[in-house]
Amino acid sequence: MTTKGTVLVIDDDPDFSEVVRIALQSDGFRVLTAADGEQGLALMREQKPDLVFLDIIMVVPTEGVYVSEVMAADPELRDVPLVIVSSIIDSPYAAQFPQDRYLHTKMFLNKPVSIPKLLEIANKYAVAC
Amino acid sequence: MEEQLSFHTELIERIDWLLRLRWLAVAGTLAAILAAYVLFPGVLPIGPMVAIVAAIAFYNLLFLLYARVLHEARVDRWQRTLSFASVQIVLDLLALAALLHFSGGVENPCAMFFVLHVIIASILLPRGMSFAVAGFASSLFAALALLEYSGLIPHYPLPGLTGLGLQQQLPYLLVNILAVVVALFAAVYMASSISGQLRARESEVVKSSKAAAARSRELEAVTSRLRRIDEERTRFMMLVSHEQRAPLNTIYSVLDLATGGYAPPEKSQEMLLRAKQRVTEMLNLINELLMLAKAREEEFKEEETELTQLADILQDVVRLMRVEAESKDLFLGVDIAPDVPPVWVNPDRIKLVWTNLLSNAIKYTEPGGIIVASLSANEGFVRGSVRDTGIGIAPEDQPNIFSDFFRARNARQMSAIGTGIGLSLVKRIIENAGGRIWLRSELGKGSEFVFELPRGA
């Protein structure tokens, strides 16, 4: 018997977050959404999600990079699977994306991401046995 | 000044040439004296002649040293260099006269060497000085001839070479002097004309090469300015593409959700409506981009303007926006002062200014708030403003508020949808019309955007 876990979506586009919420909820997941990095980190500490989908370019172009680094440095958050979903590659901010260090992430998905792909990832990481 | 500078450089070079040439003259004269001594022994007074040649060699050595000092001084002492050249020419003439005196005076055909000296003077010196040198050379030759004729100085005959006693025949002497004088002045006239032309041409070349250098610097500046504009354009295109990709990504996900059956139909329907809203926003963005491009284009040409009453446009815009404001429970007031003069603007653009400022005020003011658009005039300007009791703009965001695609943090939080182009467009329109725009804002209290346009009448 498997239980579907909690997924946190951090993205400044509320429509995108809503699409992901509807798709994952329809598949049985509990979904939380945050519109910026600080809100996302607060929710993480409070709700202990099983998986985080994280956008990079928010109000600050590399806000997501900051979130991933805070997560990596925090023993409580370090083990939460993190998947980056962003369009920073080929964007005007690409140069600000760190090339010189390992980012604390399971996967990097380039937007747009297909719904089946997101469901597949959620079913892989956010499922408690 | 510039011409004198190039003449000065030229003079220094020619003095060097003269110093080298003089060594040649010393060698040649010595050889000639030696030949005369061998071929006609006992005729020439060798002692004084060798002494004169030695004197020439000695002063040439001194001049050589002095020339080096002048070079190293590296100061443009034009007058000093000119005197230096003149002294050399005068000494050369005196030496030639002395040599002639000891070798037969007027009987010696070497008198024609005077011509060489005035040519050298014409090459080195300005024209007036060259004629003075010709005068001096003429006087020397005439003096030599007449003094020997009168017996005031001895005549050294050249037995076996001429022996005709020409120095005693006055008509011959006068004709000879006249011929030498004419030859000297004609030589100066011709040589200095040619060297004058050469100097003029040289200074033209200097001038035109300076002009060419200035032109190439100008071109370089233009090129680097174009490069900067091109870079800015590339950056802008990337920003535009990025701003359009964001909603497209979301629309893609919505369509994926709806067409793939990943959501219940009523949820899909709701998201499709949101996607439709995003498409509308994108169309607005593209329209604003087109207007922005147009506004940029118009910065370079005369805009089609007419004498316009800003009040009429404001009232039209307010009429259109009142429904939207009231649906959000906002009070929208208009305060138009009497007798506001018209301004020279493009009415469509000004309509865009009012629409943008008012729709921002409506968008970023919480229900129950107040928005007031006002219009007044002072001596030079017509002043328009839109004031609201909205969320305000943080001080750190205020400097960027008119930049392309910039949206304040609290604006993004309040409404995810917005292009960040509206205010940039408004600023361009106002500035194209010769006006200026600024804001007063306090976070959480409200904002006021104020613009001024020059009075039309």
XYZ file of C-alpha atoms in Angstrom:
586
model
C 0.000 0.000 0.000
C 1.426 3.315 -1.009
C 0.401 6.732 0.288
C 0.787 9.755 -1.904
C 2.748 12.464 -0.151
C 2.871 16.257 -0.041
C 4.329 18.297 -2.901
C 5.359 21.958 -2.574
C 5.354 24.114 -5.721
C 7.368 27.348 -5.506
C 6.650 29.539 -8.515
C 5.782 33.213 -8.925
C 3.278 32.439 -11.689
C 0.049 31.542 -9.819
C -1.496 30.009 -12.930
C 1.384 27.607 -13.343
C 1.213 26.640 -9.663
C -2.528 26.131 -10.033
C -2.108 23.817 -13.028
C 0.402 21.710 -11.131
C -1.853 21.704 -8.070
C -4.868 20.497 -10.042
C -2.895 17.788 -11.854
C -1.205 16.447 -8.717
C -4.332 16.697 -6.567
C -6.283 14.781 -9.184
C -3.660 12.078 -8.868
C -4.022 11.984 -5.094
C -1.205 14.193 -3.855
C -1.490 16.931 -1.283
C -0.222 20.148 -2.865
C 1.100 23.371 -1.298
C 2.021 26.445 -3.310
C 4.289 29.393 -2.553
C 4.779 32.542 -4.652
C 8.331 33.307 -3.578
C 11.413 31.795 -1.959
C 10.870 32.996 1.598
C 7.278 31.785 1.640
C 8.445 28.459 0.166
C 11.130 27.941 2.829
C 8.664 28.802 5.601
C 6.145 26.255 4.260
C 8.905 23.642 3.959
C 9.855 24.006 7.622
C 6.223 23.997 8.716
C 4.708 21.316 6.499
C 7.687 19.008 5.721
C 6.756 18.233 2.095
C 7.994 15.047 0.413
C 8.983 16.831 -2.807
C 9.636 20.432 -3.910
C 9.191 21.818 -7.417
C 11.179 25.037 -7.551
C 11.212 27.851 -10.102
C 14.454 29.842 -10.412
C 13.512 33.231 -11.880
C 11.134 34.898 -9.469
C 11.246 38.522 -8.324
C 15.010 38.143 -8.055
C 16.317 36.350 -11.185
C 18.188 33.720 -9.147
C 15.818 33.466 -6.211
C 15.505 29.697 -6.762
C 19.275 29.245 -6.545
C 19.158 30.936 -3.151
C 16.346 28.614 -2.002
C 18.271 25.517 -3.116
C 21.360 26.696 -1.228
C 19.412 27.383 1.954
C 17.932 23.886 1.653
C 21.356 22.281 1.160
C 22.710 24.049 4.247
C 19.782 23.116 6.482
C 19.945 19.555 7.934
C 16.149 19.494 8.198
C 15.617 20.388 4.540
C 18.690 18.784 2.988
C 16.996 15.440 2.347
C 13.777 16.790 0.837
C 13.921 15.873 -2.887
C 14.204 19.072 -4.945
C 13.364 19.373 -8.638
C 14.090 22.621 -10.408
C 11.539 23.665 -13.020
C 12.731 26.768 -14.783
C 13.257 28.555 -18.057
C 16.486 30.241 -16.973
C 18.503 28.422 -19.644
C 18.424 30.627 -22.782
C 16.908 33.463 -20.749
C 18.540 36.889 -20.331
C 19.482 35.760 -16.817
C 21.274 32.569 -17.907
C 24.650 34.110 -17.124
C 23.620 34.581 -13.498
C 22.888 30.883 -13.110
C 25.830 29.249 -11.292
C 27.922 27.049 -13.598
C 30.762 26.535 -11.181
C 29.141 24.563 -8.414
C 26.913 21.617 -7.797
C 23.303 22.566 -7.139
C 21.408 20.660 -4.534
C 18.789 19.191 -6.885
C 17.555 15.803 -8.081
C 16.676 17.046 -11.510
C 16.541 20.112 -13.723
C 13.492 20.485 -15.943
C 13.252 23.139 -18.626
C 9.884 24.876 -18.966
C 7.423 24.064 -20.397
C 7.175 20.753 -18.610
C 4.554 18.210 -19.605
C 2.006 17.176 -16.982
C 2.790 13.408 -17.340
C 6.433 14.197 -16.624
C 5.525 16.061 -13.407
C 3.226 13.197 -12.337
C 5.974 10.676 -13.033
C 8.426 12.605 -10.851
C 5.875 13.075 -8.071
C 5.078 9.384 -8.115
C 8.771 8.592 -7.907
C 9.752 10.893 -5.022
C 6.606 11.787 -3.119
C 5.299 8.350 -2.339
C 5.551 6.867 1.138
C 5.544 3.072 1.335
C 51.508 78.061 -36.129
C 51.060 74.566 -37.535
C 52.716 75.571 -40.784
C 55.595 77.107 -38.907
C 55.955 73.884 -36.964
C 56.229 71.784 -40.101
C 58.588 74.369 -41.645
C 60.692 74.141 -38.528
C 61.001 70.343 -38.718
C 61.821 70.668 -42.392
C 64.491 73.291 -41.628
C 66.147 71.056 -39.018
C 66.275 68.183 -41.518
C 67.765 70.442 -44.231
C 70.386 71.839 -41.874
C 71.527 68.257 -41.275
C 71.705 67.822 -45.025
C 73.744 71.035 -45.365
C 76.191 69.871 -42.676
C 76.787 66.637 -44.596
C 77.064 68.501 -47.892
C 79.734 70.798 -46.408
C 82.026 67.828 -45.689
C 81.729 67.005 -49.358
C 82.620 70.596 -50.284
C 85.664 70.483 -47.964
C 86.857 67.266 -49.597
C 86.188 68.590 -53.103
C 88.012 71.867 -52.468
C 91.022 70.082 -50.978
C 91.130 67.802 -54.038
C 90.951 70.820 -56.351
C 93.767 72.589 -54.456
C 95.883 69.424 -54.641
C 95.219 69.105 -58.412
C 96.168 72.759 -58.978
C 99.313 72.263 -56.919
C 100.334 69.258 -59.038
C 99.291 70.593 -62.453
C 100.299 74.239 -61.999
C 102.991 74.206 -59.325
C 103.768 77.534 -57.690
C 100.728 79.342 -59.070
C 98.316 79.189 -56.110
C 99.037 80.476 -52.571
C 98.467 77.022 -51.039
C 98.892 78.151 -47.432
C 95.967 80.597 -47.110
C 93.721 78.343 -49.201
C 94.291 75.265 -47.040
C 93.809 77.486 -44.000
C 90.387 78.580 -45.334
C 89.368 74.967 -45.985
C 90.522 74.055 -42.493
C 88.419 76.915 -41.128
C 85.390 75.564 -43.007
C 85.993 72.091 -41.578
C 86.380 73.586 -38.098
C 83.168 75.606 -38.133
C 81.312 72.643 -39.658
C 82.399 70.564 -36.692
C 81.158 73.256 -34.280
C 77.850 73.509 -36.151
C 77.485 69.732 -35.989
C 77.811 69.817 -32.213
C 75.450 72.764 -31.926
C 72.889 70.988 -34.143
C 72.964 68.052 -31.747
C 72.318 70.364 -28.782
C 69.385 71.944 -30.647
C 67.952 68.485 -31.386
C 68.187 67.360 -27.815
C 66.644 70.548 -26.469
C 63.461 69.423 -28.278
C 62.073 72.898 -27.948
C 60.599 74.480 -30.992
C 62.939 77.447 -31.109
C 62.134 78.398 -34.609
C 63.939 81.763 -34.571
C 67.121 80.217 -33.202
C 67.165 77.501 -35.838
C 66.599 80.106 -38.534
C 69.531 82.215 -37.279
C 71.647 79.066 -37.142
C 70.955 78.379 -40.821
C 71.605 82.017 -41.785
C 74.958 82.119 -39.962
C 76.077 79.015 -41.853
C 75.100 80.448 -45.203
C 76.851 83.756 -44.511
C 80.041 81.983 -43.382
C 79.963 79.760 -46.474
C 79.656 82.804 -48.710
C 82.562 84.525 -46.952
C 84.675 81.361 -47.265
C 83.847 81.101 -50.957
C 84.746 84.763 -51.503
C 88.055 84.239 -49.651
C 88.880 81.125 -51.670
C 88.085 82.981 -54.884
C 90.234 85.898 -53.839
C 93.290 83.636 -53.413
C 92.629 81.802 -56.670
C 92.341 84.542 -59.292
C 89.285 86.481 -58.131
C 86.963 87.325 -61.018
C 89.260 85.403 -63.367
C 88.343 82.151 -61.610
C 85.259 80.487 -63.216
C 84.454 79.010 -59.786
C 82.579 82.304 -59.117
C 79.548 80.445 -60.395
C 79.548 78.538 -57.082
C 77.798 81.587 -55.604
C 74.716 80.333 -57.432
C 74.885 77.014 -55.585
C 74.957 78.875 -52.279
C 71.913 81.002 -52.955
C 70.046 77.892 -54.091
C 70.897 76.294 -50.763
C 69.651 79.474 -49.039
C 66.378 79.298 -50.997
C 65.883 75.726 -49.906
C 66.535 76.508 -46.258
C 65.191 79.978 -45.663
C 61.973 81.912 -46.201
C 61.822 83.765 -49.501
C 62.624 87.238 -48.187
C 65.741 86.020 -46.425
C 66.809 84.171 -49.569
C 66.722 87.403 -51.565
C 68.741 89.062 -48.807
C 71.311 86.274 -49.163
C 71.371 86.859 -52.943
C 72.003 90.565 -52.231
C 74.807 89.731 -49.810
C 76.426 87.305 -52.282
C 76.139 89.878 -55.058
C 77.789 92.539 -52.882
C 80.593 90.160 -51.930
C 81.327 89.340 -55.544
C 81.131 92.959 -56.637
C 83.291 94.058 -53.707
C 85.888 91.422 -54.517
C 86.016 92.481 -58.151
C 86.091 96.221 -57.480
C 88.550 96.058 -54.573
C 90.969 94.000 -56.682
C 90.428 96.388 -59.582
C 91.128 99.414 -57.476
C 94.179 97.725 -55.951
C 92.892 98.089 -52.382
C 93.440 94.352 -52.020
C 96.002 92.379 -54.004
C 95.072 90.304 -57.025
C 96.398 86.739 -57.191
C 96.717 86.039 -60.910
C 96.528 82.583 -62.440
C 99.492 82.535 -64.898
C 99.150 79.864 -67.557
C 95.375 79.586 -66.897
C 94.117 82.971 -68.076
C 96.735 85.647 -67.765
C 94.444 88.010 -69.611
C 94.322 90.585 -66.830
C 90.525 90.501 -66.861
C 90.508 91.933 -63.343
C 91.750 95.210 -64.810
C 89.140 95.527 -67.541
C 86.263 97.573 -66.068
C 83.613 96.879 -68.772
C 84.257 93.145 -68.421
C 84.078 93.455 -64.635
C 80.761 95.324 -64.721
C 79.216 92.873 -67.197
C 80.527 89.976 -65.142
C 79.122 91.471 -61.912
C 75.785 92.169 -63.593
C 75.617 88.580 -64.938
C 76.404 87.135 -61.493
C 73.852 89.406 -59.773
C 71.125 88.523 -62.294
C 72.017 84.803 -62.038
C 71.903 84.928 -58.224
C 68.536 86.693 -58.010
C 67.050 84.513 -60.761
C 68.281 81.401 -58.962
C 66.686 82.565 -55.697
C 63.487 83.461 -57.513
C 63.189 80.021 -59.131
C 64.406 77.912 -56.257
C 62.297 79.683 -53.639
C 59.173 79.455 -55.842
C 59.635 75.733 -56.084
C 60.426 75.244 -52.426
C 57.500 77.523 -51.493
C 55.157 75.352 -53.537
C 56.580 72.250 -51.954
C 56.069 73.746 -48.496
C 52.471 74.668 -49.288
C 51.803 71.175 -50.575
C 53.434 69.639 -47.552
C 51.356 71.697 -45.177
C 48.249 70.666 -47.142
C 49.228 67.029 -46.733
C 49.741 67.572 -43.011
C 46.386 69.325 -42.764
C 44.521 66.662 -44.696
C 46.131 63.826 -42.786
C 45.091 65.552 -39.573
C 41.553 65.895 -40.924
C 41.615 62.212 -41.890
C 42.723 61.265 -38.388
C 39.918 63.363 -36.892
C 37.418 61.717 -39.261
C 38.605 58.259 -38.310
C 38.269 59.111 -34.613
C 34.740 60.321 -35.317
C 33.939 57.103 -37.158
C 35.307 55.082 -34.282
C 33.053 56.914 -31.839
C 30.028 56.361 -34.057
C 30.893 52.681 -34.458
C 31.187 52.118 -30.748
C 27.918 53.967 -30.163
C 26.226 51.736 -32.761
C 27.725 48.683 -31.101
C 26.294 49.759 -27.746
C 22.870 50.366 -29.307
C 23.043 46.948 -30.941
C 23.944 45.294 -27.647
C 21.092 47.079 -25.931
C 18.730 45.949 -28.680
C 19.869 42.330 -28.340
C 19.364 42.497 -24.585
C 15.939 44.020 -25.109
C 14.972 41.294 -27.600
C 16.033 38.627 -25.134
C 13.977 40.274 -22.406
C 10.951 40.522 -24.683
C 11.259 36.891 -25.742
C 11.663 35.823 -22.147
C 8.649 37.863 -21.015
C 6.582 36.208 -23.720
C 7.867 32.724 -22.995
C 6.735 32.815 -19.357
C 2.985 33.057 -20.079
C 3.357 30.687 -23.048
C 4.885 28.073 -20.749
C 1.927 28.405 -18.432
C -0.579 28.321 -21.298
C 1.153 25.189 -22.582
C 0.761 23.531 -19.180
C -2.911 24.489 -19.002
C -3.571 23.046 -22.459
C -1.624 19.921 -21.487
C -3.749 19.600 -18.372
C -7.038 20.080 -20.232
C -6.310 17.991 -23.317
C -4.612 15.174 -21.414
C -7.520 14.673 -19.043
C -5.416 15.167 -15.940
C -8.111 17.240 -14.241
C -11.861 17.116 -13.708
C -13.731 18.993 -16.486
C -14.793 21.930 -14.286
C -11.201 22.494 -13.155
C -9.977 22.284 -16.752
C -12.622 24.799 -17.758
C -11.499 27.200 -15.019
C -7.847 26.904 -16.070
C -8.734 27.367 -19.735
C -10.432 30.647 -18.808
C -7.264 31.698 -16.978
C -5.208 30.705 -20.022
C -7.487 32.820 -22.181
C -6.842 35.741 -19.833
C -3.103 35.132 -20.218
C -3.437 35.133 -24.000
C -5.219 38.483 -23.731
C -2.392 39.777 -21.543
C 0.130 38.563 -24.109
C -1.720 40.333 -26.891
C -1.638 43.482 -24.751
C 2.072 43.000 -24.224
C 2.634 42.671 -27.957
C 0.515 45.751 -28.622
C 2.481 47.712 -26.043
C 5.742 46.476 -27.565
C 4.596 47.656 -30.961
C 3.721 51.047 -29.500
C 7.025 51.171 -27.662
C 8.852 50.415 -30.909
C 6.841 53.153 -32.572
C 7.593 55.599 -29.765
C 11.294 54.802 -30.116
C 11.108 55.317 -33.855
C 9.393 58.652 -33.324
C 12.225 59.846 -31.110
C 14.083 60.351 -34.375
C 11.427 62.203 -36.314
C 8.737 64.792 -35.944
C 5.664 63.302 -34.366
C 2.249 64.133 -35.831
C 0.950 66.501 -33.213
C -2.027 68.776 -32.905
C -3.190 71.391 -30.442
C -4.994 69.198 -27.921
C -7.117 69.799 -24.826
C -5.835 67.263 -22.286
C -9.065 67.695 -20.288
C -11.215 66.256 -23.096
C -9.034 63.176 -23.371
C -8.940 62.723 -19.600
C -12.735 62.855 -19.408
C -13.097 60.280 -22.200
C -10.660 57.912 -20.497
C -12.290 58.338 -17.070
C -15.705 57.576 -18.587
C -14.317 54.310 -19.972
C -12.570 53.299 -16.759
C -15.249 54.241 -14.262
C -16.984 50.857 -14.575
C -13.774 49.016 -13.798
C -13.041 51.265 -10.821
C -16.534 50.966 -9.398
C -16.553 47.186 -9.808
C -13.550 47.225 -7.480
C -15.328 49.603 -5.098
C -12.906 52.455 -5.808
C -13.771 56.134 -5.869
C -12.529 57.706 -9.101
C -12.483 61.495 -9.037
C -11.506 64.095 -11.618
C -10.217 67.573 -10.769
C -9.741 69.804 -13.800
C -8.747 73.443 -13.219
C -10.514 76.086 -15.357
C -8.698 77.570 -18.370
C -6.068 74.880 -18.864
C -4.451 75.778 -22.210
C -4.084 73.176 -24.972
C -0.745 71.456 -25.697
C 0.935 70.246 -28.900
C 0.741 66.458 -28.645
C -0.449 63.376 -30.438
C -3.935 62.813 -28.877
C -3.749 59.010 -29.247
C -0.499 58.920 -27.294
C -1.873 61.122 -24.520
C -4.902 58.863 -24.296
C -2.460 56.020 -23.735
C -0.762 58.006 -20.951
C -4.024 58.606 -19.055
C -5.173 55.008 -19.632
C -1.913 53.540 -18.365
C -1.695 55.739 -15.284
C -5.350 55.199 -14.361
C -5.367 51.434 -14.968
C -2.236 51.102 -12.819
C -3.957 53.080 -10.066
C -7.048 50.852 -10.288
C -4.933 47.686 -10.391
C -2.751 48.517 -7.402
C -5.300 50.071 -5.061
C -7.217 47.932 -2.594
C -11.058 48.112 -2.651
C -12.410 51.160 -0.855
C -9.516 53.329 -2.038
C -9.542 56.670 -3.788
C -8.101 57.658 -7.165
C -7.969 61.266 -8.339
C -6.879 62.413 -11.786
C -6.181 66.123 -11.992
C -5.154 68.703 -14.547
C -3.844 72.234 -13.962
C -1.548 74.811 -15.544
C 1.210 77.221 -14.540
C 3.156 79.797 -16.580
C 5.099 77.350 -18.710
C 3.452 73.991 -18.355
C 0.277 71.999 -18.267
C 0.446 69.543 -15.407
C -1.430 66.243 -15.200
C -1.439 63.818 -12.316
C -2.973 60.566 -11.091
C -3.006 60.036 -7.348
C -4.140 56.902 -5.534
C -4.330 55.460 -2.045
C -2.849 52.168 -3.268
C -0.006 49.895 -2.246
C 2.718 52.444 -3.066
C 6.194 51.853 -4.467
C 9.184 51.021 -2.268
C 11.969 53.661 -2.355
C 14.436 51.108 -3.806
C 12.025 50.323 -6.667
C 11.270 53.960 -7.536
C 14.409 54.591 -9.660
C 13.544 51.596 -11.885
C 9.827 52.128 -12.136
C 10.056 53.614 -15.664
C 12.410 50.885 -16.991
C 11.269 48.376 -19.592
C 9.739 45.242 -18.014
C 10.411 46.418 -14.484
C 7.728 45.560 -11.953
C 7.983 46.401 -8.277
C 8.078 43.481 -5.887
C 4.772 44.379 -4.203
C 3.152 44.842 -7.618
C 4.193 41.326 -8.599
C 2.836 40.003 -5.329
C -0.471 41.772 -5.791
C -0.922 40.838 -9.423
C 1.165 38.228 -11.195
C 0.035 39.568 -14.495
C 1.608 42.672 -15.939
C 4.202 43.504 -18.551
C 6.284 46.180 -16.905
C 6.120 48.161 -20.123
C 3.268 50.595 -19.468
C 5.214 53.200 -17.472
C 8.241 52.941 -19.740
C 5.942 53.727 -22.658
C 4.294 56.604 -20.751
C 7.702 58.147 -20.008
C 8.755 57.942 -23.652
C 5.540 59.557 -24.828
C 5.835 62.426 -22.340
C 9.509 63.001 -23.103
C 8.970 62.812 -26.875
C 6.448 65.607 -26.421
C 9.063 67.726 -24.633
C 7.734 67.090 -21.141
C 8.836 65.231 -18.049
C 7.285 62.785 -15.602
C 8.015 61.874 -12.001
C 6.422 60.200 -9.030
C 5.843 60.623 -5.328
C 5.078 57.454 -3.468
C 5.043 55.946 -0.038
C 4.830 52.220 0.553
C 1.367 51.275 1.833
C 0.057 54.851 1.551
C -0.264 55.482 -2.163
C 1.386 56.900 -5.265
C 1.135 60.018 -7.386
C 2.426 60.181 -10.938
C 2.862 63.738 -12.219
C 3.705 64.870 -15.732
C 4.262 68.282 -17.259
C 3.946 69.230 -20.922
C 4.900 72.615 -22.389
C 1.936 74.928 -23.040
C 0.923 75.006 -26.669
C -0.382 78.565 -26.897
